[in-house]
Amino acid sequence: MNSLKVRAVSGIVYVALLVTALLLSSDVLFLLLFAFMGGSMIIEFNRLTLVNRLHPFRIVLDIVATIWGVYATSRYVCGAESIQIFIPYFLYIAYAFSRTIFADLAQGTRTVGNVLTAQVYIALPLFITTAVSYQPDGSFDGTFALLVFVLIWLNDTGAYLVGSTLGKHKLYPQVSPKKSVEGLIGGFFFTLLFSLFIPSILPSLERFDLFTAPLLGLVVAVMGTLGDFFESALKRKAGVKDSGKIIPGHGGVLDRLDSYLFALPMASMLYFWLY
């Protein structure tokens, strides 16, 4: 199977898993999928930031803390557990800070910085995804999270189509040489155009109107682009092309979710304002 077919097949599987987990399944698949993606991204992030100086025990704790945070958020939002369910997570954060006391100050500070960056960059968006997908009555609806993914895909598609045909002015060649100003505009146009139809396409998100829906599209397009640049900068500094190899033809999980990790938190602010 050639590389194009591999990329197409793995892309279809990836999208199918997301759609199934967010729309067509019980919350069990959602928790399993996002726990897996969270753990994978933590590993990939540590590879990018620490290169050959990996610390397996700390990475395992990062993964466990992230998975526990996703689970705890789902239980808390549903009203099944009190705020105390987050105690193990915050104990881990406290443990990370304690490294500055019991280790070399410079090394301890780097450790804390790496842990906190991973938790804010990777874990927090997953917690927020869980919060917007679980309802206080115990039901599950991942429509909004999937909408953010769709807007990102449209932005990427528009940027590629316009950039590959009309792109002449480089956007940020030091970090991402292939991106152009024309592609950026094309991606924004595709995203904003689709956003106008959100009120009629998704009745479950009826509070998004002809003002707030395009605003959502703009937020996702801008933040998604910044997320793409951020991960590209990490990879360039680490001297690698992809964050991992777990998705054939696409690289790592972080390569697929880099835009989402930046876009979802800002988009969710608009969601929580309306709901």
PDB file of C-alpha atoms in Angstrom, residues 4-264:
ATOM      1  CA  LEU A   4      -1.144   8.143  -0.020  1.00  0.00           C
ATOM      2  CA  LYS A   5      -3.435   5.151   0.572  1.00  0.00           C
ATOM      3  CA  VAL A   6      -1.987   4.605   4.046  1.00  0.00           C
ATOM      4  CA  ARG A   7      -2.593   8.252   4.889  1.00  0.00           C
ATOM      5  CA  ALA A   8      -6.154   8.096   3.556  1.00  0.00           C
ATOM      6  CA  VAL A   9      -7.058   4.899   5.423  1.00  0.00           C
ATOM      7  CA  SER A  10      -5.584   6.036   8.732  1.00  0.00           C
ATOM      8  CA  GLY A  11      -7.275   9.428   8.320  1.00  0.00           C
ATOM      9  CA  ILE A  12     -10.657   7.777   7.779  1.00  0.00           C
ATOM     10  CA  VAL A  13     -10.171   5.571  10.841  1.00  0.00           C
ATOM     11  CA  TYR A  14      -9.146   8.585  12.924  1.00  0.00           C
ATOM     12  CA  VAL A  15     -12.207  10.621  11.898  1.00  0.00           C
ATOM     13  CA  ALA A  16     -14.513   7.618  12.352  1.00  0.00           C
ATOM     14  CA  LEU A  17     -13.249   7.066  15.895  1.00  0.00           C
ATOM     15  CA  LEU A  18     -13.768  10.717  16.800  1.00  0.00           C
ATOM     16  CA  VAL A  19     -17.276  10.867  15.326  1.00  0.00           C
ATOM     17  CA  THR A  20     -18.240   7.607  17.017  1.00  0.00           C
ATOM     18  CA  ALA A  21     -16.834   8.664  20.384  1.00  0.00           C
ATOM     19  CA  LEU A  22     -18.396  12.133  20.317  1.00  0.00           C
ATOM     20  CA  LEU A  23     -21.764  11.437  18.707  1.00  0.00           C
ATOM     21  CA  LEU A  24     -22.724   7.810  18.263  1.00  0.00           C
ATOM     22  CA  SER A  25     -21.556   6.049  21.394  1.00  0.00           C
ATOM     23  CA  SER A  26     -21.853   5.931  25.127  1.00  0.00           C
ATOM     24  CA  ASP A  27     -19.457   7.945  27.208  1.00  0.00           C
ATOM     25  CA  VAL A  28     -17.283   4.851  27.739  1.00  0.00           C
ATOM     26  CA  LEU A  29     -15.682   5.053  24.284  1.00  0.00           C
ATOM     27  CA  PHE A  30     -15.177   8.795  24.744  1.00  0.00           C
ATOM     28  CA  LEU A  31     -13.276   8.266  27.997  1.00  0.00           C
ATOM     29  CA  LEU A  32     -11.194   5.447  26.535  1.00  0.00           C
ATOM     30  CA  LEU A  33     -10.331   7.332  23.334  1.00  0.00           C
ATOM     31  CA  PHE A  34      -9.475  10.623  25.006  1.00  0.00           C
ATOM     32  CA  ALA A  35      -7.511   8.884  27.759  1.00  0.00           C
ATOM     33  CA  PHE A  36      -5.497   7.121  25.050  1.00  0.00           C
ATOM     34  CA  MET A  37      -4.960  10.340  23.103  1.00  0.00           C
ATOM     35  CA  GLY A  38      -4.009  12.204  26.268  1.00  0.00           C
ATOM     36  CA  GLY A  39      -1.452   9.586  27.251  1.00  0.00           C
ATOM     37  CA  SER A  40      -0.009   9.482  23.735  1.00  0.00           C
ATOM     38  CA  MET A  41       0.328  13.263  23.569  1.00  0.00           C
ATOM     39  CA  ILE A  42       2.057  13.394  26.963  1.00  0.00           C
ATOM     40  CA  ILE A  43       4.648  10.892  25.695  1.00  0.00           C
ATOM     41  CA  GLU A  44       5.119  12.796  22.431  1.00  0.00           C
ATOM     42  CA  PHE A  45       5.388  16.140  24.216  1.00  0.00           C
ATOM     43  CA  ASN A  46       8.118  14.795  26.490  1.00  0.00           C
ATOM     44  CA  ARG A  47      10.006  13.479  23.465  1.00  0.00           C
ATOM     45  CA  LEU A  48       9.875  16.917  21.880  1.00  0.00           C
ATOM     46  CA  THR A  49      10.872  18.868  24.969  1.00  0.00           C
ATOM     47  CA  LEU A  50      13.351  16.468  26.577  1.00  0.00           C
ATOM     48  CA  VAL A  51      14.628  14.716  23.414  1.00  0.00           C
ATOM     49  CA  ASN A  52      16.953  11.963  24.747  1.00  0.00           C
ATOM     50  CA  ARG A  53      16.682  12.879  28.424  1.00  0.00           C
ATOM     51  CA  LEU A  54      13.438  11.028  29.106  1.00  0.00           C
ATOM     52  CA  HIS A  55      12.286  10.272  32.643  1.00  0.00           C
ATOM     53  CA  PRO A  56       9.929   7.275  32.366  1.00  0.00           C
ATOM     54  CA  PHE A  57       8.555   7.460  35.927  1.00  0.00           C
ATOM     55  CA  ARG A  58       7.607  11.117  35.609  1.00  0.00           C
ATOM     56  CA  ILE A  59       6.038  10.534  32.206  1.00  0.00           C
ATOM     57  CA  VAL A  60       3.941   7.696  33.647  1.00  0.00           C
ATOM     58  CA  LEU A  61       2.759  10.019  36.428  1.00  0.00           C
ATOM     59  CA  ASP A  62       1.932  12.683  33.809  1.00  0.00           C
ATOM     60  CA  ILE A  63      -0.170  10.160  31.907  1.00  0.00           C
ATOM     61  CA  VAL A  64      -1.964   8.869  35.013  1.00  0.00           C
ATOM     62  CA  ALA A  65      -2.702  12.424  36.183  1.00  0.00           C
ATOM     63  CA  THR A  66      -4.108  13.384  32.778  1.00  0.00           C
ATOM     64  CA  ILE A  67      -6.315  10.300  32.537  1.00  0.00           C
ATOM     65  CA  TRP A  68      -7.525  10.780  36.102  1.00  0.00           C
ATOM     66  CA  GLY A  69      -8.334  14.425  35.369  1.00  0.00           C
ATOM     67  CA  VAL A  70     -10.495  13.467  32.371  1.00  0.00           C
ATOM     68  CA  TYR A  71     -12.354  10.858  34.424  1.00  0.00           C
ATOM     69  CA  ALA A  72     -12.728  13.165  37.438  1.00  0.00           C
ATOM     70  CA  THR A  73     -14.133  15.955  35.266  1.00  0.00           C
ATOM     71  CA  SER A  74     -16.754  13.626  33.788  1.00  0.00           C
ATOM     72  CA  ARG A  75     -17.868  12.486  37.252  1.00  0.00           C
ATOM     73  CA  TYR A  76     -17.905  15.991  38.710  1.00  0.00           C
ATOM     74  CA  VAL A  77     -19.850  17.611  35.856  1.00  0.00           C
ATOM     75  CA  CYS A  78     -22.485  14.872  36.055  1.00  0.00           C
ATOM     76  CA  GLY A  79     -22.868  15.473  39.784  1.00  0.00           C
ATOM     77  CA  ALA A  80     -21.784  11.932  40.621  1.00  0.00           C
ATOM     78  CA  GLU A  81     -18.796  13.102  42.679  1.00  0.00           C
ATOM     79  CA  SER A  82     -17.832  16.172  44.701  1.00  0.00           C
ATOM     80  CA  ILE A  83     -14.859  18.428  44.040  1.00  0.00           C
ATOM     81  CA  GLN A  84     -12.751  16.143  46.239  1.00  0.00           C
ATOM     82  CA  ILE A  85     -12.369  13.757  43.311  1.00  0.00           C
ATOM     83  CA  PHE A  86      -9.677  16.125  41.982  1.00  0.00           C
ATOM     84  CA  ILE A  87      -7.497  15.749  45.100  1.00  0.00           C
ATOM     85  CA  PRO A  88      -5.218  13.057  43.539  1.00  0.00           C
ATOM     86  CA  TYR A  89      -4.637  15.304  40.535  1.00  0.00           C
ATOM     87  CA  PHE A  90      -3.623  18.309  42.624  1.00  0.00           C
ATOM     88  CA  LEU A  91      -1.439  16.108  44.815  1.00  0.00           C
ATOM     89  CA  TYR A  92       0.494  15.252  41.668  1.00  0.00           C
ATOM     90  CA  ILE A  93       0.913  18.947  40.834  1.00  0.00           C
ATOM     91  CA  ALA A  94       2.150  19.513  44.401  1.00  0.00           C
ATOM     92  CA  TYR A  95       4.597  16.626  43.942  1.00  0.00           C
ATOM     93  CA  ALA A  96       5.937  18.274  40.794  1.00  0.00           C
ATOM     94  CA  PHE A  97       6.555  21.506  42.701  1.00  0.00           C
ATOM     95  CA  SER A  98       8.304  19.589  45.477  1.00  0.00           C
ATOM     96  CA  ARG A  99      10.982  18.636  42.959  1.00  0.00           C
ATOM     97  CA  THR A 100      12.381  22.164  43.302  1.00  0.00           C
ATOM     98  CA  ILE A 101      12.977  21.457  47.012  1.00  0.00           C
ATOM     99  CA  PHE A 102      14.505  17.994  46.889  1.00  0.00           C
ATOM    100  CA  ALA A 103      16.415  18.294  43.614  1.00  0.00           C
ATOM    101  CA  ASP A 104      18.912  20.665  42.087  1.00  0.00           C
ATOM    102  CA  LEU A 105      17.137  24.028  41.774  1.00  0.00           C
ATOM    103  CA  ALA A 106      17.759  24.435  38.051  1.00  0.00           C
ATOM    104  CA  GLN A 107      16.766  20.844  37.268  1.00  0.00           C
ATOM    105  CA  GLY A 108      13.753  21.037  39.572  1.00  0.00           C
ATOM    106  CA  THR A 109      12.571  24.246  37.957  1.00  0.00           C
ATOM    107  CA  ARG A 110      12.825  22.663  34.496  1.00  0.00           C
ATOM    108  CA  THR A 111      10.859  19.663  35.761  1.00  0.00           C
ATOM    109  CA  VAL A 112       8.063  21.813  37.169  1.00  0.00           C
ATOM    110  CA  GLY A 113       7.988  23.908  34.013  1.00  0.00           C
ATOM    111  CA  ASN A 114       7.741  20.839  31.806  1.00  0.00           C
ATOM    112  CA  VAL A 115       5.006  19.234  33.936  1.00  0.00           C
ATOM    113  CA  LEU A 116       2.907  22.398  34.121  1.00  0.00           C
ATOM    114  CA  THR A 117       3.307  23.085  30.403  1.00  0.00           C
ATOM    115  CA  ALA A 118       2.156  19.550  29.596  1.00  0.00           C
ATOM    116  CA  GLN A 119      -0.845  19.877  31.901  1.00  0.00           C
ATOM    117  CA  VAL A 120      -1.905  23.289  30.577  1.00  0.00           C
ATOM    118  CA  TYR A 121      -1.135  22.523  26.922  1.00  0.00           C
ATOM    119  CA  ILE A 122      -2.491  18.963  26.744  1.00  0.00           C
ATOM    120  CA  ALA A 123      -4.467  17.968  29.835  1.00  0.00           C
ATOM    121  CA  LEU A 124      -6.510  21.155  30.311  1.00  0.00           C
ATOM    122  CA  PRO A 125      -8.086  21.097  26.809  1.00  0.00           C
ATOM    123  CA  LEU A 126      -9.050  17.451  27.398  1.00  0.00           C
ATOM    124  CA  PHE A 127     -10.639  18.360  30.735  1.00  0.00           C
ATOM    125  CA  ILE A 128     -12.571  21.174  29.047  1.00  0.00           C
ATOM    126  CA  THR A 129     -13.654  18.813  26.257  1.00  0.00           C
ATOM    127  CA  THR A 130     -15.051  16.528  28.939  1.00  0.00           C
ATOM    128  CA  ALA A 131     -16.788  19.441  30.683  1.00  0.00           C
ATOM    129  CA  VAL A 132     -18.601  20.596  27.523  1.00  0.00           C
ATOM    130  CA  SER A 133     -19.573  17.036  26.554  1.00  0.00           C
ATOM    131  CA  TYR A 134     -21.080  15.846  29.840  1.00  0.00           C
ATOM    132  CA  GLN A 135     -24.320  17.361  31.072  1.00  0.00           C
ATOM    133  CA  PRO A 136     -25.421  17.937  34.700  1.00  0.00           C
ATOM    134  CA  ASP A 137     -28.249  15.424  34.223  1.00  0.00           C
ATOM    135  CA  GLY A 138     -25.697  12.688  33.487  1.00  0.00           C
ATOM    136  CA  SER A 139     -26.242  12.611  29.725  1.00  0.00           C
ATOM    137  CA  PHE A 140     -23.460  12.846  27.156  1.00  0.00           C
ATOM    138  CA  ASP A 141     -23.358  15.036  24.037  1.00  0.00           C
ATOM    139  CA  GLY A 142     -20.101  15.641  22.204  1.00  0.00           C
ATOM    140  CA  THR A 143     -21.637  17.811  19.465  1.00  0.00           C
ATOM    141  CA  PHE A 144     -19.764  20.981  20.404  1.00  0.00           C
ATOM    142  CA  ALA A 145     -16.374  19.256  20.651  1.00  0.00           C
ATOM    143  CA  LEU A 146     -16.948  17.622  17.257  1.00  0.00           C
ATOM    144  CA  LEU A 147     -17.970  20.996  15.807  1.00  0.00           C
ATOM    145  CA  VAL A 148     -14.617  22.453  16.879  1.00  0.00           C
ATOM    146  CA  PHE A 149     -12.859  19.565  15.115  1.00  0.00           C
ATOM    147  CA  VAL A 150     -14.908  20.161  11.945  1.00  0.00           C
ATOM    148  CA  LEU A 151     -14.091  23.883  11.953  1.00  0.00           C
ATOM    149  CA  ILE A 152     -10.392  23.058  12.307  1.00  0.00           C
ATOM    150  CA  TRP A 153     -10.558  20.580   9.429  1.00  0.00           C
ATOM    151  CA  LEU A 154     -12.285  23.190   7.251  1.00  0.00           C
ATOM    152  CA  ASN A 155      -9.661  25.769   8.157  1.00  0.00           C
ATOM    153  CA  ASP A 156      -6.876  23.332   7.262  1.00  0.00           C
ATOM    154  CA  THR A 157      -8.607  22.352   4.011  1.00  0.00           C
ATOM    155  CA  GLY A 158      -9.186  25.946   2.940  1.00  0.00           C
ATOM    156  CA  ALA A 159      -5.625  26.906   3.818  1.00  0.00           C
ATOM    157  CA  TYR A 160      -4.231  23.991   1.808  1.00  0.00           C
ATOM    158  CA  LEU A 161      -6.418  24.517  -1.276  1.00  0.00           C
ATOM    159  CA  VAL A 162      -5.880  28.270  -1.479  1.00  0.00           C
ATOM    160  CA  GLY A 163      -2.260  28.175  -0.338  1.00  0.00           C
ATOM    161  CA  SER A 164      -1.234  25.475  -2.811  1.00  0.00           C
ATOM    162  CA  THR A 165      -2.785  27.323  -5.755  1.00  0.00           C
ATOM    163  CA  LEU A 166      -2.438  31.024  -4.909  1.00  0.00           C
ATOM    164  CA  GLY A 167       0.114  31.135  -2.113  1.00  0.00           C
ATOM    165  CA  LYS A 168       2.953  33.574  -2.802  1.00  0.00           C
ATOM    166  CA  HIS A 169       3.649  35.326   0.498  1.00  0.00           C
ATOM    167  CA  LYS A 170       5.155  33.231   3.288  1.00  0.00           C
ATOM    168  CA  LEU A 171       3.391  33.561   6.621  1.00  0.00           C
ATOM    169  CA  TYR A 172       6.039  32.393   9.116  1.00  0.00           C
ATOM    170  CA  PRO A 173       8.824  30.609   7.196  1.00  0.00           C
ATOM    171  CA  GLN A 174      11.102  30.250  10.240  1.00  0.00           C
ATOM    172  CA  VAL A 175       8.629  27.824  11.820  1.00  0.00           C
ATOM    173  CA  SER A 176       6.355  26.586   9.022  1.00  0.00           C
ATOM    174  CA  PRO A 177       7.848  27.246   5.558  1.00  0.00           C
ATOM    175  CA  LYS A 178       4.855  25.918   3.588  1.00  0.00           C
ATOM    176  CA  LYS A 179       2.196  28.196   5.086  1.00  0.00           C
ATOM    177  CA  SER A 180       1.264  31.359   3.213  1.00  0.00           C
ATOM    178  CA  VAL A 181      -0.748  34.498   3.894  1.00  0.00           C
ATOM    179  CA  GLU A 182      -3.104  33.534   1.068  1.00  0.00           C
ATOM    180  CA  GLY A 183      -3.612  30.108   2.637  1.00  0.00           C
ATOM    181  CA  LEU A 184      -4.373  31.715   5.993  1.00  0.00           C
ATOM    182  CA  ILE A 185      -7.050  33.905   4.411  1.00  0.00           C
ATOM    183  CA  GLY A 186      -8.479  30.929   2.515  1.00  0.00           C
ATOM    184  CA  GLY A 187      -8.715  28.871   5.684  1.00  0.00           C
ATOM    185  CA  PHE A 188     -10.452  31.679   7.540  1.00  0.00           C
ATOM    186  CA  PHE A 189     -12.901  32.152   4.657  1.00  0.00           C
ATOM    187  CA  PHE A 190     -13.861  28.465   4.547  1.00  0.00           C
ATOM    188  CA  THR A 191     -14.336  28.368   8.313  1.00  0.00           C
ATOM    189  CA  LEU A 192     -16.398  31.547   8.531  1.00  0.00           C
ATOM    190  CA  LEU A 193     -18.564  30.520   5.587  1.00  0.00           C
ATOM    191  CA  PHE A 194     -19.450  27.201   7.204  1.00  0.00           C
ATOM    192  CA  SER A 195     -20.036  28.909  10.552  1.00  0.00           C
ATOM    193  CA  LEU A 196     -22.942  30.856   9.083  1.00  0.00           C
ATOM    194  CA  PHE A 197     -24.844  27.588   8.704  1.00  0.00           C
ATOM    195  CA  ILE A 198     -24.259  26.289  12.240  1.00  0.00           C
ATOM    196  CA  PRO A 199     -27.641  27.537  13.580  1.00  0.00           C
ATOM    197  CA  SER A 200     -29.548  25.645  10.875  1.00  0.00           C
ATOM    198  CA  ILE A 201     -27.332  22.537  10.725  1.00  0.00           C
ATOM    199  CA  LEU A 202     -27.032  21.926  14.474  1.00  0.00           C
ATOM    200  CA  PRO A 203     -30.325  22.639  16.258  1.00  0.00           C
ATOM    201  CA  SER A 204     -28.851  21.249  19.489  1.00  0.00           C
ATOM    202  CA  LEU A 205     -26.616  24.342  19.537  1.00  0.00           C
ATOM    203  CA  GLU A 206     -29.539  26.699  19.018  1.00  0.00           C
ATOM    204  CA  ARG A 207     -28.018  29.528  21.057  1.00  0.00           C
ATOM    205  CA  PHE A 208     -25.375  30.103  18.398  1.00  0.00           C
ATOM    206  CA  ASP A 209     -26.844  32.722  16.045  1.00  0.00           C
ATOM    207  CA  LEU A 210     -25.639  34.643  12.994  1.00  0.00           C
ATOM    208  CA  PHE A 211     -23.333  36.690  15.212  1.00  0.00           C
ATOM    209  CA  THR A 212     -21.943  34.183  17.701  1.00  0.00           C
ATOM    210  CA  ALA A 213     -21.548  31.322  15.192  1.00  0.00           C
ATOM    211  CA  PRO A 214     -19.124  33.234  12.903  1.00  0.00           C
ATOM    212  CA  LEU A 215     -17.382  34.508  16.038  1.00  0.00           C
ATOM    213  CA  LEU A 216     -16.876  30.877  17.038  1.00  0.00           C
ATOM    214  CA  GLY A 217     -15.493  30.126  13.575  1.00  0.00           C
ATOM    215  CA  LEU A 218     -13.066  33.037  13.791  1.00  0.00           C
ATOM    216  CA  VAL A 219     -11.870  32.023  17.264  1.00  0.00           C
ATOM    217  CA  VAL A 220     -11.266  28.436  16.143  1.00  0.00           C
ATOM    218  CA  ALA A 221      -9.470  29.506  12.952  1.00  0.00           C
ATOM    219  CA  VAL A 222      -7.156  31.952  14.739  1.00  0.00           C
ATOM    220  CA  MET A 223      -6.372  29.780  17.756  1.00  0.00           C
ATOM    221  CA  GLY A 224      -6.076  26.636  15.637  1.00  0.00           C
ATOM    222  CA  THR A 225      -3.469  28.331  13.455  1.00  0.00           C
ATOM    223  CA  LEU A 226      -1.531  29.434  16.547  1.00  0.00           C
ATOM    224  CA  GLY A 227      -1.674  25.881  17.886  1.00  0.00           C
ATOM    225  CA  ASP A 228      -0.271  24.568  14.621  1.00  0.00           C
ATOM    226  CA  PHE A 229       2.600  27.065  14.785  1.00  0.00           C
ATOM    227  CA  PHE A 230       3.310  26.236  18.428  1.00  0.00           C
ATOM    228  CA  GLU A 231       3.706  22.526  17.767  1.00  0.00           C
ATOM    229  CA  SER A 232       5.735  23.232  14.617  1.00  0.00           C
ATOM    230  CA  ALA A 233       8.100  25.330  16.738  1.00  0.00           C
ATOM    231  CA  LEU A 234       8.463  22.465  19.242  1.00  0.00           C
ATOM    232  CA  LYS A 235       9.279  20.015  16.448  1.00  0.00           C
ATOM    233  CA  ARG A 236      11.716  22.388  14.775  1.00  0.00           C
ATOM    234  CA  LYS A 237      13.545  22.937  18.051  1.00  0.00           C
ATOM    235  CA  ALA A 238      13.672  19.173  18.641  1.00  0.00           C
ATOM    236  CA  GLY A 239      14.848  18.578  15.061  1.00  0.00           C
ATOM    237  CA  VAL A 240      12.047  16.164  14.124  1.00  0.00           C
ATOM    238  CA  LYS A 241       9.412  16.127  11.400  1.00  0.00           C
ATOM    239  CA  ASP A 242       6.602  14.479  13.386  1.00  0.00           C
ATOM    240  CA  SER A 243       5.779  14.243  17.080  1.00  0.00           C
ATOM    241  CA  GLY A 244       5.361  10.471  16.760  1.00  0.00           C
ATOM    242  CA  LYS A 245       4.508   7.601  14.428  1.00  0.00           C
ATOM    243  CA  ILE A 246       1.366   6.146  15.981  1.00  0.00           C
ATOM    244  CA  ILE A 247      -0.934   7.296  13.130  1.00  0.00           C
ATOM    245  CA  PRO A 248       0.439   5.903   9.832  1.00  0.00           C
ATOM    246  CA  GLY A 249       0.965   8.651   7.290  1.00  0.00           C
ATOM    247  CA  HIS A 250       0.034  11.392   9.746  1.00  0.00           C
ATOM    248  CA  GLY A 251       2.655  11.205  12.485  1.00  0.00           C
ATOM    249  CA  GLY A 252       1.698  11.413  16.135  1.00  0.00           C
ATOM    250  CA  VAL A 253      -1.498  12.213  17.990  1.00  0.00           C
ATOM    251  CA  LEU A 254      -0.082  15.634  18.840  1.00  0.00           C
ATOM    252  CA  ASP A 255       0.335  16.302  15.112  1.00  0.00           C
ATOM    253  CA  ARG A 256      -3.400  15.733  14.662  1.00  0.00           C
ATOM    254  CA  LEU A 257      -4.615  17.616  17.737  1.00  0.00           C
ATOM    255  CA  ASP A 258      -2.190  20.554  17.847  1.00  0.00           C
ATOM    256  CA  SER A 259      -4.791  23.017  16.544  1.00  0.00           C
ATOM    257  CA  TYR A 260      -7.557  21.566  18.720  1.00  0.00           C
ATOM    258  CA  LEU A 261      -5.528  21.986  21.921  1.00  0.00           C
ATOM    259  CA  PHE A 262      -5.341  25.745  21.325  1.00  0.00           C
ATOM    260  CA  ALA A 263      -8.798  26.245  19.801  1.00  0.00           C
ATOM    261  CA  LEU A 264     -11.003  24.294  22.220  1.00  0.00           C
TER     262      LEU A 264
END
